[in-house]
Amino acid sequence: MTEAAAQTLDTAINQIPSADALPNGDSTSLRSLCATLHAQIAAFLQEDVPTETLRNVQAQTKNSLEIIQKALDRYPLHTLSLSYNGGKDCLVLLILYLSLLSTHSSHAPAPPEIYTPPSHPFTSVTSFTLSSATHYHLSLDIHSADESSKGGMKEAFASYLSRNTAVEAIFVGTRRTDPHGGKLSGEGFDVTDGGWPRFMRVHPVIEWHYVEVWATLEEMKMADNFGKY
């Protein structure tokens, strides 16, 4: 990451509002937040929705929740992490993941996440990523990925895993149309390959389409967060 990019990231970090200044009850506990999300998702799934798009979202949501639940059943909670960059796909994944944590017997005070900011981050994007991390009580571990280096992302994840040795599986917001998404299984679980550090990739939103991601954010009253980028 260049010096200018690092300064941009530092500026965004310094501008993160306090929890009290954020909307939607950031002062509540993580468990309360998860319970609220769980109730919202459950209510949506029971709705007689008016459009085919929303019916597709309901079906996609059910499939994604099944994949997330499988991961929660297979792995101890402390061995799970999430790759979060504040993007639309990642936010939908995060919401679904947190909604299921409310039904888990126990969960960490702050779910661990790896955040790999780009070499030339936009302040608005970085600010949303960090403020939303505060909103959702995430424990972000920032590892810069040098996009000019072929192994930049691999090195970032290797660094993260070297500092978080208990992590065995990482939720990722990859969709089928993303680069390399076409090679991933439809089951939602793929071990890394191609020289990546070894961990299980869990990709619950692999079969989602962009219109369904956007419709979910609108349904959850979050679409305005993405109006600026």
Short mmCIF file of N, CA, C and O in Angstrom, two decimals, residues 90-183:
data_model
loop_
_atom_site.label_atom_id
_atom_site.label_comp_id
_atom_site.label_asym_id
_atom_site.label_seq_id
_atom_site.Cartn_x
_atom_site.Cartn_y
_atom_site.Cartn_z
N CYS A 90 -20.90 -8.94 0.75
CA CYS A 90 -20.40 -9.23 2.09
C CYS A 90 -21.39 -8.81 3.16
O CYS A 90 -21.54 -9.48 4.20
N LEU A 91 -22.09 -7.70 2.93
CA LEU A 91 -23.04 -7.22 3.93
C LEU A 91 -24.23 -8.17 4.04
O LEU A 91 -24.70 -8.47 5.14
N VAL A 92 -24.73 -8.66 2.90
CA VAL A 92 -25.82 -9.64 2.93
C VAL A 92 -25.36 -10.89 3.67
O VAL A 92 -26.08 -11.43 4.53
N LEU A 93 -24.17 -11.37 3.35
CA LEU A 93 -23.62 -12.54 4.05
C LEU A 93 -23.53 -12.29 5.54
O LEU A 93 -23.93 -13.14 6.36
N LEU A 94 -23.01 -11.14 5.93
CA LEU A 94 -22.85 -10.81 7.34
C LEU A 94 -24.20 -10.81 8.06
O LEU A 94 -24.32 -11.35 9.17
N ILE A 95 -25.21 -10.21 7.45
CA ILE A 95 -26.54 -10.14 8.06
C ILE A 95 -27.09 -11.54 8.31
O ILE A 95 -27.63 -11.85 9.38
N LEU A 96 -26.96 -12.40 7.31
CA LEU A 96 -27.47 -13.77 7.45
C LEU A 96 -26.69 -14.54 8.52
O LEU A 96 -27.28 -15.29 9.31
N TYR A 97 -25.39 -14.35 8.53
CA TYR A 97 -24.55 -15.03 9.52
C TYR A 97 -24.91 -14.60 10.94
O TYR A 97 -25.12 -15.43 11.84
N LEU A 98 -25.01 -13.30 11.15
CA LEU A 98 -25.35 -12.80 12.49
C LEU A 98 -26.74 -13.24 12.91
O LEU A 98 -26.99 -13.50 14.10
N SER A 99 -27.66 -13.33 11.96
CA SER A 99 -29.02 -13.74 12.31
C SER A 99 -29.04 -15.16 12.89
O SER A 99 -29.82 -15.46 13.80
N LEU A 100 -28.16 -16.02 12.38
CA LEU A 100 -28.10 -17.39 12.91
C LEU A 100 -27.32 -17.48 14.21
O LEU A 100 -27.53 -18.41 14.99
N LEU A 101 -26.43 -16.52 14.45
CA LEU A 101 -25.70 -16.54 15.72
C LEU A 101 -26.64 -16.40 16.91
O LEU A 101 -26.32 -16.85 18.02
N SER A 102 -27.80 -15.80 16.68
CA SER A 102 -28.74 -15.62 17.80
C SER A 102 -29.28 -16.95 18.28
O SER A 102 -29.77 -17.06 19.41
N THR A 103 -29.20 -17.98 17.43
CA THR A 103 -29.70 -19.30 17.82
C THR A 103 -28.58 -20.22 18.30
O THR A 103 -28.83 -21.35 18.70
N HIS A 104 -27.34 -19.71 18.26
CA HIS A 104 -26.19 -20.52 18.67
C HIS A 104 -26.08 -20.51 20.19
O HIS A 104 -26.42 -19.52 20.85
N SER A 105 -25.60 -21.63 20.72
CA SER A 105 -25.53 -21.75 22.18
C SER A 105 -24.61 -20.73 22.82
O SER A 105 -24.81 -20.30 23.95
N SER A 106 -23.58 -20.33 22.08
CA SER A 106 -22.67 -19.30 22.60
C SER A 106 -21.98 -18.64 21.42
O SER A 106 -21.85 -19.23 20.35
N HIS A 107 -21.57 -17.40 21.58
CA HIS A 107 -20.80 -16.76 20.52
C HIS A 107 -19.85 -15.74 21.11
O HIS A 107 -20.04 -15.23 22.21
N ALA A 108 -18.81 -15.46 20.34
CA ALA A 108 -17.77 -14.54 20.79
C ALA A 108 -18.33 -13.14 20.94
O ALA A 108 -19.30 -12.77 20.29
N PRO A 109 -17.71 -12.33 21.82
CA PRO A 109 -18.17 -10.95 22.00
C PRO A 109 -18.15 -10.16 20.68
O PRO A 109 -19.00 -9.31 20.46
N ALA A 110 -17.20 -10.44 19.82
CA ALA A 110 -17.12 -9.76 18.53
C ALA A 110 -16.64 -10.76 17.48
O ALA A 110 -15.52 -11.25 17.57
N PRO A 111 -17.49 -11.10 16.51
CA PRO A 111 -17.07 -12.05 15.49
C PRO A 111 -15.81 -11.57 14.77
O PRO A 111 -15.72 -10.41 14.37
N PRO A 112 -14.80 -12.44 14.61
CA PRO A 112 -13.55 -12.02 13.97
C PRO A 112 -13.68 -11.92 12.45
O PRO A 112 -14.29 -12.78 11.82
N GLU A 113 -13.13 -10.88 11.87
CA GLU A 113 -13.17 -10.67 10.43
C GLU A 113 -11.82 -10.22 9.92
O GLU A 113 -11.09 -9.50 10.62
N ILE A 114 -11.49 -10.62 8.70
CA ILE A 114 -10.32 -10.09 8.03
C ILE A 114 -10.79 -9.04 7.03
O ILE A 114 -11.73 -9.26 6.27
N TYR A 115 -10.15 -7.89 7.07
CA TYR A 115 -10.45 -6.80 6.14
C TYR A 115 -9.19 -6.51 5.35
O TYR A 115 -8.15 -6.17 5.93
N THR A 116 -9.27 -6.65 4.03
CA THR A 116 -8.11 -6.40 3.17
C THR A 116 -8.41 -5.20 2.28
O THR A 116 -8.95 -5.36 1.18
N PRO A 117 -8.10 -3.99 2.75
CA PRO A 117 -8.38 -2.80 1.94
C PRO A 117 -7.54 -2.80 0.67
O PRO A 117 -6.42 -3.31 0.67
N PRO A 118 -8.07 -2.23 -0.41
CA PRO A 118 -7.30 -2.17 -1.66
C PRO A 118 -6.13 -1.22 -1.53
O PRO A 118 -6.04 -0.42 -0.59
N SER A 119 -5.24 -1.29 -2.51
CA SER A 119 -4.04 -0.44 -2.48
C SER A 119 -4.39 1.05 -2.57
O SER A 119 -3.68 1.89 -2.04
N HIS A 120 -5.49 1.35 -3.26
CA HIS A 120 -5.91 2.75 -3.43
C HIS A 120 -7.37 2.88 -3.00
O HIS A 120 -8.28 3.00 -3.83
N PRO A 121 -7.61 2.88 -1.70
CA PRO A 121 -8.99 2.87 -1.21
C PRO A 121 -9.67 4.23 -1.35
O PRO A 121 -9.03 5.27 -1.27
N PHE A 122 -11.00 4.19 -1.59
CA PHE A 122 -11.81 5.41 -1.55
C PHE A 122 -12.20 5.65 -0.10
O PHE A 122 -12.64 4.73 0.60
N THR A 123 -12.08 6.88 0.33
CA THR A 123 -12.38 7.20 1.72
C THR A 123 -13.81 6.82 2.10
O THR A 123 -14.07 6.30 3.18
N SER A 124 -14.78 7.08 1.18
CA SER A 124 -16.18 6.80 1.49
C SER A 124 -16.41 5.31 1.69
O SER A 124 -17.15 4.90 2.59
N VAL A 125 -15.77 4.48 0.86
CA VAL A 125 -15.93 3.04 0.97
C VAL A 125 -15.30 2.53 2.27
O VAL A 125 -15.90 1.75 3.01
N THR A 126 -14.08 3.01 2.54
CA THR A 126 -13.40 2.59 3.75
C THR A 126 -14.15 3.03 4.99
O THR A 126 -14.28 2.27 5.96
N SER A 127 -14.68 4.25 4.96
CA SER A 127 -15.43 4.76 6.12
C SER A 127 -16.65 3.91 6.39
O SER A 127 -16.96 3.58 7.55
N PHE A 128 -17.37 3.52 5.32
CA PHE A 128 -18.55 2.68 5.51
C PHE A 128 -18.16 1.31 6.05
O PHE A 128 -18.81 0.76 6.94
N THR A 129 -17.09 0.75 5.51
CA THR A 129 -16.64 -0.56 5.97
C THR A 129 -16.34 -0.54 7.47
O THR A 129 -16.79 -1.41 8.23
N LEU A 130 -15.61 0.47 7.90
CA LEU A 130 -15.21 0.53 9.30
C LEU A 130 -16.37 0.91 10.22
O LEU A 130 -16.49 0.37 11.33
N SER A 131 -17.22 1.84 9.78
CA SER A 131 -18.36 2.22 10.62
C SER A 131 -19.37 1.08 10.72
O SER A 131 -19.97 0.85 11.77
N SER A 132 -19.57 0.34 9.62
CA SER A 132 -20.49 -0.80 9.67
C SER A 132 -19.91 -1.91 10.54
O SER A 132 -20.66 -2.64 11.21
N ALA A 133 -18.60 -2.03 10.56
CA ALA A 133 -17.97 -3.00 11.46
C ALA A 133 -18.26 -2.66 12.91
O ALA A 133 -18.52 -3.54 13.74
N THR A 134 -18.24 -1.36 13.22
CA THR A 134 -18.61 -0.92 14.56
C THR A 134 -20.07 -1.22 14.84
O THR A 134 -20.44 -1.73 15.91
N HIS A 135 -20.91 -0.92 13.86
CA HIS A 135 -22.35 -1.14 14.01
C HIS A 135 -22.68 -2.60 14.31
O HIS A 135 -23.53 -2.89 15.16
N TYR A 136 -22.00 -3.50 13.63
CA TYR A 136 -22.29 -4.93 13.78
C TYR A 136 -21.36 -5.63 14.77
O TYR A 136 -21.30 -6.86 14.80
N HIS A 137 -20.64 -4.84 15.58
CA HIS A 137 -19.82 -5.39 16.66
C HIS A 137 -18.75 -6.35 16.14
O HIS A 137 -18.47 -7.38 16.77
N LEU A 138 -18.14 -6.03 15.01
CA LEU A 138 -17.13 -6.91 14.44
C LEU A 138 -15.76 -6.60 15.00
O LEU A 138 -15.47 -5.49 15.40
N SER A 139 -14.91 -7.62 14.99
CA SER A 139 -13.52 -7.46 15.38
C SER A 139 -12.68 -7.55 14.11
O SER A 139 -12.29 -8.63 13.69
N LEU A 140 -12.45 -6.39 13.48
CA LEU A 140 -11.73 -6.37 12.21
C LEU A 140 -10.22 -6.50 12.41
O LEU A 140 -9.64 -5.81 13.24
N ASP A 141 -9.62 -7.36 11.63
CA ASP A 141 -8.17 -7.50 11.60
C ASP A 141 -7.74 -7.03 10.21
O ASP A 141 -8.03 -7.70 9.20
N ILE A 142 -7.10 -5.88 10.13
CA ILE A 142 -6.79 -5.26 8.85
C ILE A 142 -5.46 -5.76 8.32
O ILE A 142 -4.43 -5.65 9.00
N HIS A 143 -5.49 -6.30 7.10
CA HIS A 143 -4.29 -6.78 6.43
C HIS A 143 -4.29 -6.21 5.01
O HIS A 143 -5.13 -6.60 4.19
N SER A 144 -3.40 -5.31 4.72
CA SER A 144 -3.36 -4.67 3.42
C SER A 144 -2.89 -5.66 2.36
O SER A 144 -1.95 -6.43 2.58
N ALA A 145 -3.57 -5.63 1.20
CA ALA A 145 -3.20 -6.49 0.08
C ALA A 145 -2.58 -5.64 -1.01
O ALA A 145 -3.21 -4.70 -1.52
N ASP A 146 -1.35 -5.93 -1.37
CA ASP A 146 -0.66 -5.20 -2.42
C ASP A 146 -1.14 -5.71 -3.78
O ASP A 146 -0.76 -6.79 -4.22
N GLU A 147 -2.02 -4.92 -4.44
CA GLU A 147 -2.61 -5.36 -5.69
C GLU A 147 -1.59 -5.40 -6.82
O GLU A 147 -1.84 -6.00 -7.87
N SER A 148 -0.43 -4.76 -6.64
CA SER A 148 0.59 -4.81 -7.67
C SER A 148 1.39 -6.11 -7.60
O SER A 148 2.13 -6.45 -8.51
N SER A 149 1.18 -6.83 -6.52
CA SER A 149 1.86 -8.12 -6.32
C SER A 149 0.90 -9.25 -6.63
O SER A 149 -0.25 -9.24 -6.20
N LYS A 150 1.37 -10.21 -7.40
CA LYS A 150 0.53 -11.34 -7.80
C LYS A 150 0.00 -12.09 -6.59
O LYS A 150 -1.10 -12.63 -6.61
N GLY A 151 0.78 -12.14 -5.55
CA GLY A 151 0.37 -12.89 -4.36
C GLY A 151 -0.17 -12.01 -3.26
O GLY A 151 -0.19 -12.43 -2.10
N GLY A 152 -0.59 -10.78 -3.60
CA GLY A 152 -1.01 -9.83 -2.58
C GLY A 152 -2.09 -10.34 -1.66
O GLY A 152 -1.94 -10.30 -0.43
N MET A 153 -3.20 -10.84 -2.20
CA MET A 153 -4.29 -11.33 -1.38
C MET A 153 -3.87 -12.59 -0.62
O MET A 153 -4.23 -12.77 0.55
N LYS A 154 -3.12 -13.45 -1.28
CA LYS A 154 -2.66 -14.67 -0.61
C LYS A 154 -1.79 -14.31 0.59
O LYS A 154 -1.92 -14.91 1.66
N GLU A 155 -0.92 -13.32 0.40
CA GLU A 155 -0.04 -12.91 1.49
C GLU A 155 -0.84 -12.29 2.63
O GLU A 155 -0.52 -12.50 3.81
N ALA A 156 -1.89 -11.54 2.29
CA ALA A 156 -2.72 -10.92 3.32
C ALA A 156 -3.41 -11.99 4.17
O ALA A 156 -3.44 -11.90 5.40
N PHE A 157 -3.96 -13.00 3.51
CA PHE A 157 -4.63 -14.07 4.24
C PHE A 157 -3.63 -14.92 5.03
O PHE A 157 -3.94 -15.38 6.13
N ALA A 158 -2.44 -15.13 4.45
CA ALA A 158 -1.41 -15.88 5.19
C ALA A 158 -1.02 -15.14 6.46
O ALA A 158 -0.85 -15.76 7.52
N SER A 159 -0.91 -13.82 6.36
CA SER A 159 -0.58 -13.01 7.53
C SER A 159 -1.69 -13.10 8.57
O SER A 159 -1.43 -13.25 9.78
N TYR A 160 -2.93 -13.02 8.11
CA TYR A 160 -4.08 -13.10 9.02
C TYR A 160 -4.10 -14.44 9.75
O TYR A 160 -4.27 -14.50 10.98
N LEU A 161 -3.92 -15.52 8.99
CA LEU A 161 -3.98 -16.86 9.59
C LEU A 161 -2.81 -17.12 10.52
O LEU A 161 -2.94 -17.88 11.49
N SER A 162 -1.67 -16.50 10.24
CA SER A 162 -0.52 -16.69 11.13
C SER A 162 -0.77 -16.04 12.49
O SER A 162 -0.19 -16.44 13.50
N ARG A 163 -1.62 -15.01 12.51
CA ARG A 163 -1.96 -14.33 13.76
C ARG A 163 -3.23 -14.87 14.39
O ARG A 163 -3.54 -14.55 15.55
N ASN A 164 -3.98 -15.66 13.62
CA ASN A 164 -5.24 -16.24 14.12
C ASN A 164 -5.21 -17.74 13.81
O ASN A 164 -5.93 -18.23 12.94
N THR A 165 -4.37 -18.44 14.55
CA THR A 165 -4.07 -19.83 14.22
C THR A 165 -5.24 -20.78 14.46
O THR A 165 -5.22 -21.91 13.95
N ALA A 166 -6.25 -20.36 15.18
CA ALA A 166 -7.39 -21.24 15.43
C ALA A 166 -8.36 -21.27 14.25
O ALA A 166 -9.17 -22.20 14.15
N VAL A 167 -8.27 -20.29 13.36
CA VAL A 167 -9.23 -20.19 12.26
C VAL A 167 -9.05 -21.34 11.28
O VAL A 167 -7.95 -21.59 10.78
N GLU A 168 -10.15 -22.05 11.00
CA GLU A 168 -10.14 -23.15 10.05
C GLU A 168 -10.99 -22.87 8.82
O GLU A 168 -10.73 -23.41 7.74
N ALA A 169 -12.01 -22.03 8.97
CA ALA A 169 -12.92 -21.75 7.87
C ALA A 169 -13.25 -20.26 7.85
O ALA A 169 -13.42 -19.64 8.92
N ILE A 170 -13.35 -19.70 6.66
CA ILE A 170 -13.64 -18.28 6.50
C ILE A 170 -14.82 -18.10 5.56
O ILE A 170 -14.81 -18.60 4.43
N PHE A 171 -15.85 -17.40 6.02
CA PHE A 171 -16.98 -17.06 5.17
C PHE A 171 -16.54 -15.98 4.17
O PHE A 171 -15.91 -14.99 4.57
N VAL A 172 -16.87 -16.17 2.91
CA VAL A 172 -16.55 -15.18 1.88
C VAL A 172 -17.80 -14.87 1.08
O VAL A 172 -18.67 -15.72 0.89
N GLY A 173 -17.89 -13.63 0.60
CA GLY A 173 -19.07 -13.18 -0.13
C GLY A 173 -18.97 -13.37 -1.63
O GLY A 173 -19.55 -12.60 -2.38
N THR A 174 -18.25 -14.40 -2.07
CA THR A 174 -18.08 -14.65 -3.50
C THR A 174 -19.38 -15.11 -4.14
O THR A 174 -20.09 -15.96 -3.58
N ARG A 175 -19.67 -14.54 -5.33
CA ARG A 175 -20.81 -15.00 -6.12
C ARG A 175 -20.29 -15.68 -7.40
O ARG A 175 -19.14 -15.52 -7.77
N ARG A 176 -21.16 -16.42 -8.04
CA ARG A 176 -20.78 -17.22 -9.20
C ARG A 176 -20.15 -16.38 -10.31
O ARG A 176 -19.24 -16.83 -11.02
N THR A 177 -20.63 -15.14 -10.48
CA THR A 177 -20.14 -14.28 -11.56
C THR A 177 -18.86 -13.54 -11.21
O THR A 177 -18.31 -12.84 -12.06
N ASP A 178 -18.37 -13.69 -9.98
CA ASP A 178 -17.11 -13.05 -9.59
C ASP A 178 -15.93 -13.81 -10.20
O ASP A 178 -16.06 -14.98 -10.57
N PRO A 179 -14.77 -13.14 -10.30
CA PRO A 179 -13.58 -13.86 -10.78
C PRO A 179 -13.33 -15.11 -9.94
O PRO A 179 -13.36 -15.06 -8.71
N HIS A 180 -13.15 -16.22 -10.60
CA HIS A 180 -12.91 -17.53 -9.98
C HIS A 180 -14.16 -18.12 -9.33
O HIS A 180 -14.13 -19.25 -8.84
N GLY A 181 -15.27 -17.37 -9.33
CA GLY A 181 -16.50 -17.89 -8.72
C GLY A 181 -17.07 -19.08 -9.47
O GLY A 181 -17.72 -19.94 -8.88
N GLY A 182 -16.82 -19.11 -10.78
CA GLY A 182 -17.34 -20.21 -11.58
C GLY A 182 -16.73 -21.55 -11.26
O GLY A 182 -17.28 -22.60 -11.60
N LYS A 183 -15.57 -21.54 -10.58
CA LYS A 183 -14.88 -22.79 -10.25
C LYS A 183 -15.32 -23.36 -8.90
O LYS A 183 -14.94 -24.49 -8.57
#
